[in-house]
XYZ file of C-alpha atoms in Angstrom:
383
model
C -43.866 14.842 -47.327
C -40.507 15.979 -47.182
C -37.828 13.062 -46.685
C -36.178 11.915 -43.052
C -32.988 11.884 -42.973
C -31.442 9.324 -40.420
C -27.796 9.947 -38.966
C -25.465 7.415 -36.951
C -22.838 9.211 -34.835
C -19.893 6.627 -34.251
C -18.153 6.673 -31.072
C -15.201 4.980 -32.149
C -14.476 1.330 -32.613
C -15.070 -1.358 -30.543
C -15.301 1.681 -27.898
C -18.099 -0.725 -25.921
C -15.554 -2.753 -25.049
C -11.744 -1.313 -24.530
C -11.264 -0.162 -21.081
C -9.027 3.175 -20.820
C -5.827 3.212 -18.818
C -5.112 6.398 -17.180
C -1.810 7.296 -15.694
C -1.855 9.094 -12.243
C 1.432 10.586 -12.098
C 4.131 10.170 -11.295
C 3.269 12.236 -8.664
C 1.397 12.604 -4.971
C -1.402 14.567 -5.169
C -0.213 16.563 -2.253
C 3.411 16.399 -3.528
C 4.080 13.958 -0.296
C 6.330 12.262 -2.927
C 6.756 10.869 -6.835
C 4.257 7.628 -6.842
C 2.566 6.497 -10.041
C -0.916 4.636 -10.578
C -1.616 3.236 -13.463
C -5.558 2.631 -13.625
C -7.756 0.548 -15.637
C -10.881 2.155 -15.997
C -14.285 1.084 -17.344
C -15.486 4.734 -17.640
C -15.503 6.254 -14.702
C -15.408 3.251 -12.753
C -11.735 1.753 -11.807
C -11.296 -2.051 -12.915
C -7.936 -2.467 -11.931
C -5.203 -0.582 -10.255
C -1.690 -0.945 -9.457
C 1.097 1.125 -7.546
C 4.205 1.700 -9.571
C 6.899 2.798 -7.153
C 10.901 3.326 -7.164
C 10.780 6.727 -8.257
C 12.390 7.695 -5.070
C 14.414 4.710 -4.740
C 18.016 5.499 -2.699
C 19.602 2.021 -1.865
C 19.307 2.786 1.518
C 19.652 -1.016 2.591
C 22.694 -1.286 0.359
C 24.184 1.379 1.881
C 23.641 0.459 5.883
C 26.522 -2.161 4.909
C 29.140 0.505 4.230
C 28.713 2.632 7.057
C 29.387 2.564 10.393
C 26.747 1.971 13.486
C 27.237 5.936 13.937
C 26.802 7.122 10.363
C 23.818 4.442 9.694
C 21.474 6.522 11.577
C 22.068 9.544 9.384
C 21.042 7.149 6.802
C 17.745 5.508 8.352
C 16.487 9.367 9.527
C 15.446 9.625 5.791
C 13.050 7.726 4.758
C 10.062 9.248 6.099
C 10.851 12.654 6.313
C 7.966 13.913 8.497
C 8.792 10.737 11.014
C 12.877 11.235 11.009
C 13.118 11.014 15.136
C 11.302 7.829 15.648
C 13.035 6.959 12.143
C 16.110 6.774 13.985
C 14.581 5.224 17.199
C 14.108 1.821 15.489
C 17.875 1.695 14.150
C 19.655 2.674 17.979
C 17.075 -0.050 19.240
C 17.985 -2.800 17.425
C 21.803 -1.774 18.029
C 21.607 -1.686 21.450
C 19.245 -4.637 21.664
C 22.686 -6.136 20.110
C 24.565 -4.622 22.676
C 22.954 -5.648 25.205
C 22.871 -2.255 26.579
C 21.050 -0.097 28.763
C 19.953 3.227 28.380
C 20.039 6.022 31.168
C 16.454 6.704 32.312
C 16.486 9.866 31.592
C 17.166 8.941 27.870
C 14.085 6.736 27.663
C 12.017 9.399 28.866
C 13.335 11.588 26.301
C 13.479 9.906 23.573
C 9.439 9.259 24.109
C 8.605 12.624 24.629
C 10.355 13.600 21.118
C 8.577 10.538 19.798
C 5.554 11.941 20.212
C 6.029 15.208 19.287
C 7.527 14.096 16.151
C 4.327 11.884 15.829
C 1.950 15.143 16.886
C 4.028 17.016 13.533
C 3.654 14.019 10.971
C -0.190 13.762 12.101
C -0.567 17.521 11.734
C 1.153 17.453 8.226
C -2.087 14.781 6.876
C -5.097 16.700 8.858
C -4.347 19.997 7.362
C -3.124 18.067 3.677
C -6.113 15.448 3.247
C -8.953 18.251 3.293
C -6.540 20.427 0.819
C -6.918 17.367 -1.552
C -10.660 17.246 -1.693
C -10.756 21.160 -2.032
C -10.607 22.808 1.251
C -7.584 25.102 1.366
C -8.478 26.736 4.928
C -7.193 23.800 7.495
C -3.617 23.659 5.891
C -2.601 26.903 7.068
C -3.819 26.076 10.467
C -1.898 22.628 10.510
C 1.379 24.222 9.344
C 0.720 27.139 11.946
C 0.464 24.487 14.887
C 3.355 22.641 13.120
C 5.624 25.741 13.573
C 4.958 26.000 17.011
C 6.111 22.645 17.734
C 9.084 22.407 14.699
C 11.202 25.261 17.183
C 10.877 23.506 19.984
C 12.245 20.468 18.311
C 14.776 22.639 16.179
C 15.892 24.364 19.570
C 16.958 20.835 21.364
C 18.227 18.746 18.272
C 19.457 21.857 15.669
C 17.247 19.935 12.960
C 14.060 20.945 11.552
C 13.384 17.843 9.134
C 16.247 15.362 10.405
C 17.136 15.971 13.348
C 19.822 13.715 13.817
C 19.534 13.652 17.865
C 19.491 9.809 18.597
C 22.473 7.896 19.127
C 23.540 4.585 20.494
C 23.218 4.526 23.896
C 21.131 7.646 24.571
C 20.750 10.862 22.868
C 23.387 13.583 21.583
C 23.173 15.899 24.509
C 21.385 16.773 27.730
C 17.948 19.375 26.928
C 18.804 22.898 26.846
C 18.022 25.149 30.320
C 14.469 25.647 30.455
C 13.554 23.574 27.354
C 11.095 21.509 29.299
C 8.430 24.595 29.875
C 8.919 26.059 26.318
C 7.999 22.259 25.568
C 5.080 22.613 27.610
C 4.047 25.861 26.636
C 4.127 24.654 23.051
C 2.294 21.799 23.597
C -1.002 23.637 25.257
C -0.757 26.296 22.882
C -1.536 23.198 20.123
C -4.170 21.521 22.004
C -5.659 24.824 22.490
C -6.406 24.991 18.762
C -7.000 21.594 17.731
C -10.696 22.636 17.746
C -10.042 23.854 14.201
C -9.664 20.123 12.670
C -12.869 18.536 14.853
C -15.339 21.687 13.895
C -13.795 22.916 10.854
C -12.552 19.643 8.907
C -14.916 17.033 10.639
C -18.030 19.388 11.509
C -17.704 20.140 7.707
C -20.690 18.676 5.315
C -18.680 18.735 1.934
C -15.601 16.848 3.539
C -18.216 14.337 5.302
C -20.197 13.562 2.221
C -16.763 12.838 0.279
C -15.581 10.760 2.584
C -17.798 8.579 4.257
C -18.604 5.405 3.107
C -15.558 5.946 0.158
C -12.845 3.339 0.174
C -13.718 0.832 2.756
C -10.880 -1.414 3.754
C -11.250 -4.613 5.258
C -10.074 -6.405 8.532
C -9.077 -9.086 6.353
C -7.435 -7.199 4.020
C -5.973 -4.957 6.683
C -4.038 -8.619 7.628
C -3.287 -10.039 4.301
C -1.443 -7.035 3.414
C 0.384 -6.354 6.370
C -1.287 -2.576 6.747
C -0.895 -0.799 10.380
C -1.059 2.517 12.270
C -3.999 4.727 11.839
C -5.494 2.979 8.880
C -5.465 -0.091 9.743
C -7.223 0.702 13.121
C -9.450 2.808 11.215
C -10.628 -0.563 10.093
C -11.120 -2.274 13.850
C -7.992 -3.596 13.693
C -6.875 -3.215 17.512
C -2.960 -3.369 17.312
C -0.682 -0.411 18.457
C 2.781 -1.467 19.560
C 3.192 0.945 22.640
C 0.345 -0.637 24.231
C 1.319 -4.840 23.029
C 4.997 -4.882 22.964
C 6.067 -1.755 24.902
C 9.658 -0.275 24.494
C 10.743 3.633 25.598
C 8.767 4.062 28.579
C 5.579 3.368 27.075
C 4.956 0.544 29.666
C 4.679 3.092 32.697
C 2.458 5.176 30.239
C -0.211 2.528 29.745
C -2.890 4.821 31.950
C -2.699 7.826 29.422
C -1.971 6.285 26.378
C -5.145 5.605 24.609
C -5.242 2.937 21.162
C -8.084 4.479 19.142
C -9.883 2.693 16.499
C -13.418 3.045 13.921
C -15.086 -0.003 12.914
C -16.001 1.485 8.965
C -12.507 1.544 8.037
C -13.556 4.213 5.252
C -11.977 7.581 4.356
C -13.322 9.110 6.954
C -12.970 6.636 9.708
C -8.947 7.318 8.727
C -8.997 11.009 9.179
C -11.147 10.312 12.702
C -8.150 7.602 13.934
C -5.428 10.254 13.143
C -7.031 13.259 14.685
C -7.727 11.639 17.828
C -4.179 9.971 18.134
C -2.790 13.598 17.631
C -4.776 14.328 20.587
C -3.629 11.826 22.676
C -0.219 11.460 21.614
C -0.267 15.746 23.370
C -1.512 14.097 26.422
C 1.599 11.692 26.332
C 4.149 14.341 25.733
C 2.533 16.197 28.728
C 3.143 12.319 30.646
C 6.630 12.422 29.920
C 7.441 16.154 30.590
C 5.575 15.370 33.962
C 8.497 12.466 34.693
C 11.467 14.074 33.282
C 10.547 17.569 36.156
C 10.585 14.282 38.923
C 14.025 12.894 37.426
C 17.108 13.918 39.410
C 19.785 15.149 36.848
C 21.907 12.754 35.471
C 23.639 11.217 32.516
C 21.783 11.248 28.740
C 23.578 8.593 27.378
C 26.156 6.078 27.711
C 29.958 6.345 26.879
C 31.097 4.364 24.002
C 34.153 2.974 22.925
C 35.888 4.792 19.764
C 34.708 1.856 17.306
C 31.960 0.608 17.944
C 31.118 -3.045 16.718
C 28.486 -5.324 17.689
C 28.447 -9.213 18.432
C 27.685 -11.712 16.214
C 24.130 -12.461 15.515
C 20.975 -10.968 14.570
C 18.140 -9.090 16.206
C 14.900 -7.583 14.878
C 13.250 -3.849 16.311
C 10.301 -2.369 15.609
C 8.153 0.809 16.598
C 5.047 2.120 16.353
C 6.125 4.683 13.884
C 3.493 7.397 12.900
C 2.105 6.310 9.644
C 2.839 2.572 11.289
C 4.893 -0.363 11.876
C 8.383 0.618 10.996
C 11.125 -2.465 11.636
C 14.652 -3.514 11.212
C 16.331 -6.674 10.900
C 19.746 -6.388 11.786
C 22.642 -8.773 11.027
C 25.913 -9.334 12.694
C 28.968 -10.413 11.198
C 30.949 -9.030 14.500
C 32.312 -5.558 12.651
C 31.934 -1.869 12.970
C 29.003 -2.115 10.335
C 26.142 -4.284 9.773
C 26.403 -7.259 7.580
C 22.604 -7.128 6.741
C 20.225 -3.919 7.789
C 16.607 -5.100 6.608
C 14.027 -2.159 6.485
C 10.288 -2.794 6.779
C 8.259 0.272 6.008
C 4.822 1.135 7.196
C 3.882 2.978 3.603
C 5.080 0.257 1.985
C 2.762 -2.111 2.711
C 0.007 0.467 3.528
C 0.295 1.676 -0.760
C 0.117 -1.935 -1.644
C -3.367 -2.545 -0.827
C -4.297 -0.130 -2.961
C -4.810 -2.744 -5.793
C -7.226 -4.269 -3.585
C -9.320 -1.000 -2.469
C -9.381 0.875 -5.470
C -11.181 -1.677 -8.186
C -14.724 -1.046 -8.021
C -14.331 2.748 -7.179
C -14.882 5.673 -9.622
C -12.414 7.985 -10.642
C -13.679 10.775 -8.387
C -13.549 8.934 -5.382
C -9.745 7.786 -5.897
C -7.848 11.260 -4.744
C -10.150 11.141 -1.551
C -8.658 7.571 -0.858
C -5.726 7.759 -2.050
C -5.179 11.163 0.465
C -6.509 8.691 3.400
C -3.834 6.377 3.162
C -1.812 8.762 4.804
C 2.078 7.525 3.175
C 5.554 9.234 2.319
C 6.927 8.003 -1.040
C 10.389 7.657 0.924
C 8.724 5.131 3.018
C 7.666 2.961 0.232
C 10.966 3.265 -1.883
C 13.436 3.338 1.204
């Protein structure tokens, strides 16, 4: 009988039980910015995660002391570059909240029609991006042709494609160019024409269904404990939109079109269903306020200011219902031409933070499809 010979293989010591930390980064996925995760994982199972950020960090806060109310808007454009109009919304706000000012009519209805175009190109950049992540390379040339469409409308009134630099306070840099308001128009129902290609192609699809629902579930009660807003946290029944609870622009006379849209599963794909339809609506409110502005008789776009500009003494706090959420400022006072205090709170970064909460639990194939449904600019987060 010929002699068995017995083997043991060794997998490396104590390999049963050291967990494996895996670096993700620094880098977005979809190159939305320069984050880092650093992930505890028990095979392919995350234990723990956490968000390492400041990559991208500017001083921005620092800064709004050492420039005037003018220049500080340059500044605050920045931070999320695919939101830089209502970016600068929440800065001339809280200035002429200080002011005590009021802003021509025809202003307000401006400034919300360019709100939500700006929102319709920030959506567009995650509907056509999030699918790219989890393989599907076809909707991101359709989201950046729709994006085009609507970036020369904006380019033609502001000069800006990125920041476009067209708030100030008291109104907005200049009147709308002759015949801007049906090129607007035109633009806007040539999109909506085509949106069909992100509810059959993207949502109708199996692959991108089967990755996404059910994946990365976030709680009400997380939702709350970690401050999260805009699409995701309505994605997870959390019923809060600022242009329907605390109106500002002209969002109170708009109450009958605008629509709050929200999933109870707050999953991945819940997310991606709470953005698309927002982009939807958010057409049907630009074609709301290009309605009003052809029924305003012409007059002034903003308000004459005095060559140095300082406001009162005090404090005041703004916030908007920015596109990826929330986005506030806490402005102090000291009676000069520039702020004594300029506090910015982010919508991304909160929304990254509860990251360490959602992604423990998960495996490692699931985490790009969440992390992609968080929808956040690294800018945002490191300000």
């Amino acid at each position: 009988m010929t002699p068995t010979t017995e083997t043991t293989v060794g997998i490396g010591g104590a390999a049963e039980s050291t967990d494996m930390v895996l670096n993700i980064g620094p880098q977005h996925p979809s190159t939305h910015g320069v984050l880092r995760l650093r992930l505890v994982l028990d095979g392919e199972r995350i234990v723990h995660a956490e968000p390492v950020i400041g990559y991208m960090h500017r001083g921005a806060e620092k800064l709004f002391e050492a420039r005037d109310y003018r220049q500080i808007i340059m500044l605050a454009n920045r931070h999320d570059w695919l939101s830089a109009f209502s970016n600068e919304l929440g800065v001339v706000l809280a200035v002429e909240r200080m002011l005590g000012m009021e802003v021509p009519e025809r202003a307000v209805w401006t400034r919300t029609l360019l709100a939500e175009l700006n929102r319709v190109l920030n959506h567009l950049m995650f509907l056509g991006s999030y699918p790219l992540e989890l393989g599907g390379i076809t909707p991101v040339f359709y989201a950046f042709r729709e994006r085009e469409v609507l970036q020369n409308v904006m380019e033609e009134v502001s000069g800006g494609r990125m920041h476009y630099m067209f708030n100030r306070v008291g109104g907005l840099k200049e009147d709308l160019p002759a015949g801007w308001t049906a090129r607007a128009r035109a633009a806007v129902a040539a999109v909506r024409s085509r949106m069909d290609v992100f509810d059959d192609l993207v949502l109708g699809n199996e692959i991108f269904r089967g990755r996404t629902r059910g994946v990365g579930a976030l709680t009400p009660e997380a939702v709350h404990a970690y401050g999260v807003s805009g699409p995701i946290a309505r994605g997870s029944g959390v019923d809060f939109d600022l242009r329907r609870d605390e109106p500002y622009l002209a969002y109170g006379d708009l109450q009958d079109t605008l629509k709050v849209v929200t999933r109870g599963e707050g999953d991945c794909l819940a997310r991606f269903e709470v953005l698309l339809e927002q982009t939807h609506n958010a057409l049907d409110l630009a074609d709301a306020c290009l309605d009003r502005l052809g029924e305003l008789p012409p007059g002034p776009i903003n308000q004459r200011l005095p060559k140095v500009l300082k406001a009162p003494e005090g404090h005041t706090y703004a916030w908007t219902e920015n596109p990826l959420g929330i986005n506030g400022y806490y402005l102090v006072s000291k009676g000069e031409k520039t702020p004594y205090r300029l506090k910015l709170r982010s919508a991304s970064y909160n929304n990254i933070q509860v990251l360490t909460e959602l992604l423990p639990g998960t495996l490692v194939a699931d985490m790009v499809a969440i992390l992609g449904s968080m929808f956040f600019v690294v800018g945002d987060i490191d300000k």
